[in-house]
PDB file of C-alpha atoms in Angstrom:
ATOM      1  CA  MET A   1     174.961  75.292  38.332  1.00  0.00           C
ATOM      2  CA  ILE A   2     171.363  75.228  39.387  1.00  0.00           C
ATOM      3  CA  LEU A   3     169.136  76.390  36.591  1.00  0.00           C
ATOM      4  CA  ASP A   4     165.401  76.919  36.623  1.00  0.00           C
ATOM      5  CA  ARG A   5     163.457  74.346  34.597  1.00  0.00           C
ATOM      6  CA  SER A   6     159.982  75.752  35.219  1.00  0.00           C
ATOM      7  CA  HIS A   7     159.693  78.910  33.189  1.00  0.00           C
ATOM      8  CA  GLU A   8     156.575  79.941  32.084  1.00  0.00           C
ATOM      9  CA  PRO A   9     155.754  82.361  29.101  1.00  0.00           C
ATOM     10  CA  ALA A  10     154.750  85.829  30.258  1.00  0.00           C
ATOM     11  CA  PRO A  11     151.074  86.325  29.407  1.00  0.00           C
ATOM     12  CA  ALA A  12     150.115  88.667  26.905  1.00  0.00           C
ATOM     13  CA  GLY A  13     147.683  91.499  27.218  1.00  0.00           C
ATOM     14  CA  LYS A  14     147.236  94.019  29.856  1.00  0.00           C
ATOM     15  CA  HIS A  15     147.251  91.589  32.730  1.00  0.00           C
ATOM     16  CA  ALA A  16     150.723  90.612  31.850  1.00  0.00           C
ATOM     17  CA  ALA A  17     152.577  92.967  34.269  1.00  0.00           C
ATOM     18  CA  ARG A  18     150.255  91.737  37.070  1.00  0.00           C
ATOM     19  CA  ALA A  19     150.906  87.899  36.413  1.00  0.00           C
ATOM     20  CA  VAL A  20     154.631  87.947  36.040  1.00  0.00           C
ATOM     21  CA  SER A  21     157.143  86.562  38.598  1.00  0.00           C
ATOM     22  CA  LYS A  22     158.295  88.982  41.256  1.00  0.00           C
ATOM     23  CA  VAL A  23     161.914  87.524  41.507  1.00  0.00           C
ATOM     24  CA  ALA A  24     164.526  86.651  38.951  1.00  0.00           C
ATOM     25  CA  ALA A  25     164.500  83.460  36.880  1.00  0.00           C
ATOM     26  CA  VAL A  26     167.092  81.145  37.932  1.00  0.00           C
ATOM     27  CA  THR A  27     169.610  81.241  34.953  1.00  0.00           C
ATOM     28  CA  LEU A  28     173.587  81.213  34.888  1.00  0.00           C
ATOM     29  CA  ALA A  29     173.301  84.967  34.938  1.00  0.00           C
ATOM     30  CA  PHE A  30     171.528  84.682  38.247  1.00  0.00           C
ATOM     31  CA  TRP A  31     174.491  82.721  39.998  1.00  0.00           C
ATOM     32  CA  ILE A  32     177.059  84.945  38.542  1.00  0.00           C
ATOM     33  CA  MET A  33     175.295  87.796  39.869  1.00  0.00           C
ATOM     34  CA  LYS A  34     174.631  86.059  43.277  1.00  0.00           C
ATOM     35  CA  ILE A  35     178.240  85.598  43.810  1.00  0.00           C
ATOM     36  CA  LEU A  36     179.210  89.160  42.609  1.00  0.00           C
ATOM     37  CA  ALA A  37     176.441  90.320  45.162  1.00  0.00           C
ATOM     38  CA  THR A  38     177.987  88.216  48.092  1.00  0.00           C
ATOM     39  CA  THR A  39     181.366  89.812  47.507  1.00  0.00           C
ATOM     40  CA  LEU A  40     180.024  93.079  47.381  1.00  0.00           C
ATOM     41  CA  GLY A  41     178.028  92.397  50.500  1.00  0.00           C
ATOM     42  CA  GLU A  42     181.255  91.207  52.503  1.00  0.00           C
ATOM     43  CA  THR A  43     183.179  94.225  51.516  1.00  0.00           C
ATOM     44  CA  ALA A  44     180.643  96.707  52.077  1.00  0.00           C
ATOM     45  CA  GLY A  45     179.737  95.169  55.502  1.00  0.00           C
ATOM     46  CA  ASP A  46     183.363  95.218  56.413  1.00  0.00           C
ATOM     47  CA  PHE A  47     183.619  98.538  55.367  1.00  0.00           C
ATOM     48  CA  LEU A  48     180.927  99.708  57.476  1.00  0.00           C
ATOM     49  CA  SER A  49     181.959  97.837  60.662  1.00  0.00           C
ATOM     50  CA  MET A  50     185.883  98.053  60.422  1.00  0.00           C
ATOM     51  CA  THR A  51     186.691 100.702  58.211  1.00  0.00           C
ATOM     52  CA  LEU A  52     184.442 103.298  59.363  1.00  0.00           C
ATOM     53  CA  ASP A  53     184.779 101.547  62.826  1.00  0.00           C
ATOM     54  CA  LEU A  54     180.953 101.841  63.487  1.00  0.00           C
ATOM     55  CA  GLY A  55     180.811  98.530  65.368  1.00  0.00           C
ATOM     56  CA  TYR A  56     178.681  95.597  64.786  1.00  0.00           C
ATOM     57  CA  TYR A  57     175.574  96.953  66.254  1.00  0.00           C
ATOM     58  CA  VAL A  58     175.523 100.325  64.618  1.00  0.00           C
ATOM     59  CA  SER A  59     176.603  98.627  61.381  1.00  0.00           C
ATOM     60  CA  LEU A  60     173.650  96.117  61.728  1.00  0.00           C
ATOM     61  CA  ALA A  61     171.186  98.752  62.570  1.00  0.00           C
ATOM     62  CA  ILE A  62     172.390 100.831  59.506  1.00  0.00           C
ATOM     63  CA  THR A  63     172.089  97.732  57.103  1.00  0.00           C
ATOM     64  CA  PHE A  64     168.871  96.456  58.280  1.00  0.00           C
ATOM     65  CA  GLY A  65     167.472  99.763  58.113  1.00  0.00           C
ATOM     66  CA  LEU A  66     168.483 100.076  54.400  1.00  0.00           C
ATOM     67  CA  LEU A  67     167.239  96.238  53.905  1.00  0.00           C
ATOM     68  CA  ALA A  68     163.754  96.958  55.464  1.00  0.00           C
ATOM     69  CA  VAL A  69     163.392 100.113  53.057  1.00  0.00           C
ATOM     70  CA  VAL A  70     164.444  98.064  49.950  1.00  0.00           C
ATOM     71  CA  LEU A  71     162.602  95.176  50.829  1.00  0.00           C
ATOM     72  CA  VAL A  72     159.302  97.160  51.585  1.00  0.00           C
ATOM     73  CA  ALA A  73     159.702  98.687  47.998  1.00  0.00           C
ATOM     74  CA  GLN A  74     160.323  95.254  46.233  1.00  0.00           C
ATOM     75  CA  ILE A  75     157.502  93.679  47.993  1.00  0.00           C
ATOM     76  CA  ARG A  76     155.221  96.401  47.236  1.00  0.00           C
ATOM     77  CA  SER A  77     155.951  96.466  43.558  1.00  0.00           C
ATOM     78  CA  THR A  78     153.939  94.897  41.252  1.00  0.00           C
ATOM     79  CA  THR A  79     156.295  93.926  38.522  1.00  0.00           C
ATOM     80  CA  TYR A  80     159.866  92.574  38.376  1.00  0.00           C
ATOM     81  CA  HIS A  81     162.582  95.297  38.514  1.00  0.00           C
ATOM     82  CA  PRO A  82     165.885  93.851  37.983  1.00  0.00           C
ATOM     83  CA  VAL A  83     167.842  96.702  39.649  1.00  0.00           C
ATOM     84  CA  LEU A  84     165.555  96.728  42.875  1.00  0.00           C
ATOM     85  CA  PHE A  85     165.691  92.841  43.228  1.00  0.00           C
ATOM     86  CA  TRP A  86     169.469  92.832  42.972  1.00  0.00           C
ATOM     87  CA  THR A  87     169.629  95.772  45.277  1.00  0.00           C
ATOM     88  CA  ALA A  88     167.657  93.651  47.665  1.00  0.00           C
ATOM     89  CA  ILE A  89     170.175  90.613  47.168  1.00  0.00           C
ATOM     90  CA  VAL A  90     172.887  93.032  48.083  1.00  0.00           C
ATOM     91  CA  ALA A  91     171.328  94.265  51.131  1.00  0.00           C
ATOM     92  CA  THR A  92     170.836  90.840  52.457  1.00  0.00           C
ATOM     93  CA  THR A  93     174.300  89.711  51.954  1.00  0.00           C
ATOM     94  CA  THR A  94     175.294  92.814  53.683  1.00  0.00           C
ATOM     95  CA  ALA A  95     173.093  92.300  56.465  1.00  0.00           C
ATOM     96  CA  GLY A  96     174.222  88.824  56.610  1.00  0.00           C
ATOM     97  CA  THR A  97     177.885  89.770  57.007  1.00  0.00           C
ATOM     98  CA  GLU A  98     176.911  91.937  60.205  1.00  0.00           C
ATOM     99  CA  VAL A  99     174.734  89.076  61.648  1.00  0.00           C
ATOM    100  CA  SER A 100     177.405  86.537  61.349  1.00  0.00           C
ATOM    101  CA  ASP A 101     180.337  88.726  62.781  1.00  0.00           C
ATOM    102  CA  MET A 102     177.906  90.200  65.553  1.00  0.00           C
ATOM    103  CA  MET A 103     177.083  86.636  66.635  1.00  0.00           C
ATOM    104  CA  ASP A 104     180.661  85.638  66.590  1.00  0.00           C
ATOM    105  CA  ARG A 105     182.464  88.505  68.067  1.00  0.00           C
ATOM    106  CA  SER A 106     179.801  90.575  70.015  1.00  0.00           C
ATOM    107  CA  LEU A 107     177.817  87.715  71.332  1.00  0.00           C
ATOM    108  CA  GLY A 108     180.502  85.328  71.575  1.00  0.00           C
ATOM    109  CA  LEU A 109     178.651  82.384  70.064  1.00  0.00           C
ATOM    110  CA  GLY A 110     181.267  81.468  67.657  1.00  0.00           C
ATOM    111  CA  TYR A 111     180.856  80.586  63.938  1.00  0.00           C
ATOM    112  CA  LEU A 112     179.717  77.055  64.725  1.00  0.00           C
ATOM    113  CA  TRP A 113     176.944  77.662  67.043  1.00  0.00           C
ATOM    114  CA  GLY A 114     176.203  80.776  65.129  1.00  0.00           C
ATOM    115  CA  SER A 115     175.594  78.423  62.214  1.00  0.00           C
ATOM    116  CA  VAL A 116     173.508  76.078  63.968  1.00  0.00           C
ATOM    117  CA  LEU A 117     170.935  78.959  65.061  1.00  0.00           C
ATOM    118  CA  LEU A 118     170.889  80.155  61.417  1.00  0.00           C
ATOM    119  CA  VAL A 119     170.267  76.626  59.923  1.00  0.00           C
ATOM    120  CA  SER A 120     167.442  76.526  62.541  1.00  0.00           C
ATOM    121  CA  GLY A 121     166.051  79.628  61.435  1.00  0.00           C
ATOM    122  CA  LEU A 122     166.217  78.893  57.818  1.00  0.00           C
ATOM    123  CA  ALA A 123     164.628  75.441  58.296  1.00  0.00           C
ATOM    124  CA  ALA A 124     161.840  76.816  60.169  1.00  0.00           C
ATOM    125  CA  THR A 125     161.131  79.606  57.570  1.00  0.00           C
ATOM    126  CA  LEU A 126     161.066  76.677  54.713  1.00  0.00           C
ATOM    127  CA  ALA A 127     158.930  74.711  57.038  1.00  0.00           C
ATOM    128  CA  VAL A 128     156.278  77.430  57.544  1.00  0.00           C
ATOM    129  CA  TRP A 129     156.648  78.399  53.726  1.00  0.00           C
ATOM    130  CA  TRP A 130     155.641  74.711  52.870  1.00  0.00           C
ATOM    131  CA  TRP A 131     153.043  74.684  55.347  1.00  0.00           C
ATOM    132  CA  ARG A 132     151.350  77.684  53.829  1.00  0.00           C
ATOM    133  CA  ASP A 133     151.869  76.985  50.046  1.00  0.00           C
ATOM    134  CA  ARG A 134     152.861  73.376  49.905  1.00  0.00           C
ATOM    135  CA  ASP A 135     155.334  74.609  47.181  1.00  0.00           C
ATOM    136  CA  LEU A 136     158.826  75.859  47.827  1.00  0.00           C
ATOM    137  CA  ARG A 137     159.531  76.910  44.302  1.00  0.00           C
ATOM    138  CA  VAL A 138     161.453  80.316  43.939  1.00  0.00           C
ATOM    139  CA  TYR A 139     160.411  80.881  40.259  1.00  0.00           C
ATOM    140  CA  PRO A 140     157.663  82.065  39.564  1.00  0.00           C
ATOM    141  CA  ILE A 141     156.735  83.832  42.977  1.00  0.00           C
ATOM    142  CA  ARG A 142     153.688  86.365  42.283  1.00  0.00           C
ATOM    143  CA  ARG A 143     152.019  86.576  45.831  1.00  0.00           C
ATOM    144  CA  ARG A 144     153.320  89.094  48.229  1.00  0.00           C
ATOM    145  CA  ASP A 145     153.035  86.795  51.292  1.00  0.00           C
ATOM    146  CA  THR A 146     155.058  83.984  49.383  1.00  0.00           C
ATOM    147  CA  GLU A 147     157.827  86.613  48.407  1.00  0.00           C
ATOM    148  CA  THR A 148     157.901  87.630  52.024  1.00  0.00           C
ATOM    149  CA  MET A 149     158.778  84.074  53.076  1.00  0.00           C
ATOM    150  CA  PHE A 150     161.347  84.056  50.141  1.00  0.00           C
ATOM    151  CA  TRP A 151     163.284  86.880  51.593  1.00  0.00           C
ATOM    152  CA  ILE A 152     163.092  85.913  55.111  1.00  0.00           C
ATOM    153  CA  ALA A 153     164.554  82.561  53.847  1.00  0.00           C
ATOM    154  CA  VAL A 154     167.311  84.804  51.851  1.00  0.00           C
ATOM    155  CA  VAL A 155     168.569  86.804  54.821  1.00  0.00           C
ATOM    156  CA  PHE A 156     168.926  83.366  56.988  1.00  0.00           C
ATOM    157  CA  SER A 157     170.776  81.716  53.938  1.00  0.00           C
ATOM    158  CA  ASN A 158     173.175  84.791  53.289  1.00  0.00           C
ATOM    159  CA  SER A 159     173.864  85.052  56.918  1.00  0.00           C
ATOM    160  CA  LEU A 160     174.368  81.293  57.082  1.00  0.00           C
ATOM    161  CA  GLY A 161     176.664  81.461  54.138  1.00  0.00           C
ATOM    162  CA  THR A 162     178.766  83.881  55.758  1.00  0.00           C
ATOM    163  CA  ALA A 163     179.106  82.108  59.158  1.00  0.00           C
ATOM    164  CA  PHE A 164     180.167  78.920  57.404  1.00  0.00           C
ATOM    165  CA  GLY A 165     182.613  80.768  55.056  1.00  0.00           C
ATOM    166  CA  ASP A 166     184.270  82.617  58.216  1.00  0.00           C
ATOM    167  CA  PHE A 167     184.134  79.023  60.085  1.00  0.00           C
ATOM    168  CA  LEU A 168     186.204  77.621  57.324  1.00  0.00           C
ATOM    169  CA  THR A 169     188.725  80.440  57.347  1.00  0.00           C
ATOM    170  CA  SER A 170     188.904  81.627  60.951  1.00  0.00           C
ATOM    171  CA  THR A 171     188.081  78.476  63.070  1.00  0.00           C
ATOM    172  CA  ILE A 172     189.367  75.642  60.593  1.00  0.00           C
ATOM    173  CA  GLY A 173     192.346  77.865  59.352  1.00  0.00           C
ATOM    174  CA  LEU A 174     192.130  77.630  55.494  1.00  0.00           C
ATOM    175  CA  SER A 175     193.191  80.257  53.231  1.00  0.00           C
ATOM    176  CA  TYR A 176     190.975  82.198  51.582  1.00  0.00           C
ATOM    177  CA  ILE A 177     191.728  80.393  48.164  1.00  0.00           C
ATOM    178  CA  GLU A 178     191.380  76.865  50.234  1.00  0.00           C
ATOM    179  CA  GLY A 179     187.994  78.134  51.371  1.00  0.00           C
ATOM    180  CA  ALA A 180     186.789  79.253  47.847  1.00  0.00           C
ATOM    181  CA  LEU A 181     188.087  75.685  46.733  1.00  0.00           C
ATOM    182  CA  VAL A 182     185.940  73.867  49.366  1.00  0.00           C
ATOM    183  CA  THR A 183     182.641  75.956  48.675  1.00  0.00           C
ATOM    184  CA  ALA A 184     183.212  75.703  44.927  1.00  0.00           C
ATOM    185  CA  GLY A 185     183.543  71.883  45.345  1.00  0.00           C
ATOM    186  CA  VAL A 186     180.258  71.829  47.426  1.00  0.00           C
ATOM    187  CA  ILE A 187     178.495  73.976  44.439  1.00  0.00           C
ATOM    188  CA  GLY A 188     180.107  71.349  41.839  1.00  0.00           C
ATOM    189  CA  VAL A 189     178.652  68.527  43.505  1.00  0.00           C
ATOM    190  CA  VAL A 190     175.496  70.199  43.691  1.00  0.00           C
ATOM    191  CA  ALA A 191     175.486  71.110  40.060  1.00  0.00           C
ATOM    192  CA  VAL A 192     175.971  67.435  39.233  1.00  0.00           C
ATOM    193  CA  LEU A 193     173.242  66.022  41.415  1.00  0.00           C
ATOM    194  CA  HIS A 194     170.848  68.714  39.853  1.00  0.00           C
ATOM    195  CA  TYR A 195     171.502  67.385  36.497  1.00  0.00           C
ATOM    196  CA  ALA A 196     172.179  63.566  37.221  1.00  0.00           C
ATOM    197  CA  THR A 197     169.736  62.655  39.951  1.00  0.00           C
ATOM    198  CA  ARG A 198     166.172  63.239  40.563  1.00  0.00           C
ATOM    199  CA  LEU A 199     166.952  64.881  43.766  1.00  0.00           C
ATOM    200  CA  SER A 200     164.410  67.821  44.737  1.00  0.00           C
ATOM    201  CA  HIS A 201     165.660  70.880  42.491  1.00  0.00           C
ATOM    202  CA  VAL A 202     164.140  73.029  45.502  1.00  0.00           C
ATOM    203  CA  LEU A 203     166.620  71.476  48.053  1.00  0.00           C
ATOM    204  CA  LEU A 204     169.659  71.824  45.655  1.00  0.00           C
ATOM    205  CA  PHE A 205     168.604  75.301  45.036  1.00  0.00           C
ATOM    206  CA  TRP A 206     168.885  76.239  48.601  1.00  0.00           C
ATOM    207  CA  VAL A 207     172.010  74.457  49.105  1.00  0.00           C
ATOM    208  CA  ALA A 208     173.482  76.309  46.192  1.00  0.00           C
ATOM    209  CA  PHE A 209     172.283  79.554  47.209  1.00  0.00           C
ATOM    210  CA  ILE A 210     173.976  79.109  50.689  1.00  0.00           C
ATOM    211  CA  PHE A 211     177.356  77.991  49.544  1.00  0.00           C
ATOM    212  CA  THR A 212     177.375  80.847  46.916  1.00  0.00           C
ATOM    213  CA  ARG A 213     177.612  83.232  49.989  1.00  0.00           C
ATOM    214  CA  PRO A 214     180.780  81.735  51.417  1.00  0.00           C
ATOM    215  CA  PHE A 215     182.223  81.404  47.851  1.00  0.00           C
ATOM    216  CA  GLY A 216     181.816  85.067  46.930  1.00  0.00           C
ATOM    217  CA  ALA A 217     182.564  86.206  50.519  1.00  0.00           C
ATOM    218  CA  THR A 218     186.153  84.505  50.151  1.00  0.00           C
ATOM    219  CA  PHE A 219     186.795  86.648  47.129  1.00  0.00           C
ATOM    220  CA  GLY A 220     185.803  89.731  49.064  1.00  0.00           C
ATOM    221  CA  ASP A 221     188.299  88.785  51.929  1.00  0.00           C
ATOM    222  CA  LEU A 222     190.772  87.965  49.513  1.00  0.00           C
ATOM    223  CA  LEU A 223     190.835  91.386  48.156  1.00  0.00           C
ATOM    224  CA  THR A 224     190.525  93.270  51.311  1.00  0.00           C
ATOM    225  CA  LYS A 225     192.332  91.314  53.967  1.00  0.00           C
ATOM    226  CA  PRO A 226     195.905  92.366  54.976  1.00  0.00           C
ATOM    227  CA  THR A 227     198.819  90.654  53.094  1.00  0.00           C
ATOM    228  CA  ASN A 228     199.892  88.778  56.143  1.00  0.00           C
ATOM    229  CA  SER A 229     196.583  86.988  56.447  1.00  0.00           C
ATOM    230  CA  GLY A 230     196.632  85.974  52.791  1.00  0.00           C
ATOM    231  CA  GLY A 231     194.635  88.948  51.299  1.00  0.00           C
ATOM    232  CA  LEU A 232     195.790  91.521  48.766  1.00  0.00           C
ATOM    233  CA  SER A 233     195.001  94.467  51.250  1.00  0.00           C
ATOM    234  CA  LEU A 234     193.027  96.661  48.931  1.00  0.00           C
ATOM    235  CA  PRO A 235     190.805  99.372  50.181  1.00  0.00           C
ATOM    236  CA  ARG A 236     187.406  97.976  51.005  1.00  0.00           C
ATOM    237  CA  GLU A 237     185.586 100.992  49.293  1.00  0.00           C
ATOM    238  CA  PHE A 238     187.785 100.143  46.109  1.00  0.00           C
ATOM    239  CA  ALA A 239     187.077  96.585  46.124  1.00  0.00           C
ATOM    240  CA  SER A 240     183.201  97.309  46.791  1.00  0.00           C
ATOM    241  CA  LEU A 241     183.107  99.839  43.738  1.00  0.00           C
ATOM    242  CA  VAL A 242     185.044  97.566  41.362  1.00  0.00           C
ATOM    243  CA  THR A 243     182.503  94.654  42.421  1.00  0.00           C
ATOM    244  CA  LEU A 244     179.479  96.875  41.972  1.00  0.00           C
ATOM    245  CA  ALA A 245     180.705  97.875  38.561  1.00  0.00           C
ATOM    246  CA  LEU A 246     180.971  94.097  37.629  1.00  0.00           C
ATOM    247  CA  LEU A 247     177.449  93.274  39.017  1.00  0.00           C
ATOM    248  CA  ALA A 248     176.010  96.198  37.053  1.00  0.00           C
ATOM    249  CA  LEU A 249     177.581  95.115  33.879  1.00  0.00           C
ATOM    250  CA  VAL A 250     176.339  91.570  34.101  1.00  0.00           C
ATOM    251  CA  LEU A 251     173.000  92.818  35.198  1.00  0.00           C
ATOM    252  CA  PHE A 252     172.957  94.930  32.136  1.00  0.00           C
ATOM    253  CA  LEU A 253     173.947  92.296  29.663  1.00  0.00           C
ATOM    254  CA  SER A 254     171.489  89.854  30.906  1.00  0.00           C
ATOM    255  CA  THR A 255     168.457  92.079  30.980  1.00  0.00           C
ATOM    256  CA  GLN A 256     168.919  93.059  27.193  1.00  0.00           C
ATOM    257  CA  PRO A 257     167.486  89.897  25.494  1.00  0.00           C
ATOM    258  CA  ALA A 258     164.379  90.048  27.726  1.00  0.00           C
ATOM    259  CA  GLU A 259     163.756  93.923  27.108  1.00  0.00           C
ATOM    260  CA  ARG A 260     164.047  93.300  23.288  1.00  0.00           C
ATOM    261  CA  VAL A 261     161.398  90.640  23.570  1.00  0.00           C
ATOM    262  CA  GLN A 262     159.188  92.967  25.522  1.00  0.00           C
ATOM    263  CA  ARG A 263     159.436  95.728  23.117  1.00  0.00           C
ATOM    264  CA  GLN A 264     158.967  93.533  20.099  1.00  0.00           C
ATOM    265  CA  SER A 265     155.712  92.301  21.834  1.00  0.00           C
ATOM    266  CA  VAL A 266     154.461  95.708  22.416  1.00  0.00           C
ATOM    267  CA  GLU A 267     155.121  96.770  18.877  1.00  0.00           C
ATOM    268  CA  THR A 268     153.104  93.850  17.447  1.00  0.00           C
ATOM    269  CA  GLN A 269     150.176  94.355  19.629  1.00  0.00           C
TER     270      GLN A 269
END
């Protein structure tokens, strides 16, 4: 799994909160939570559009409205808030589910052409980001304009991952387990390239970020799709709550060491 190698120690003193990164460090816990967030985004998005029968346009309006509120709060904040950051990630995965489904089922583009459009959008976003900053590292990110580019890339990435996952299962005809194995294989190759080669870690990060989306989404489909389609036919709201609980647990466990270090630092000052 792709781990960040550019951690910087948090500066001490009154300017520490202003200088810390606004996004999560890329650790093993990051990737576990990213997969859980994608599973939650898949089940929550399907709950809105299918279980509640709101349709893709209404569901997209709801999810993008919530996404806008969460992202404004995330970008306007001056420090890293783990709950807010991962709420934003879940919101982007939910919106990505609606974007992919709308492009395929409402606009009739199909998952292949939808993926082509999303790849183009992601490439354009990263190109603009590089042109502005000459740097595409996702950690640390401290400036609001750079963070805005990060979140635009995240929305495109999660939408692309959704479309690719649906392409594997709906267009090619793989089962949900087979689709998960294919995406897991891609992630495994990326991890090997990360540790065994000198390929750009930024490039490998975004490849892994994209493919963890269909990897997590296939588990969402496995949980909620009908048994005659290879799923377990669990209620989408139940699957969403279970996944949310697991995400909250991993988030809690992953933030404890950092919080203890911060408390000890304050006590020694």
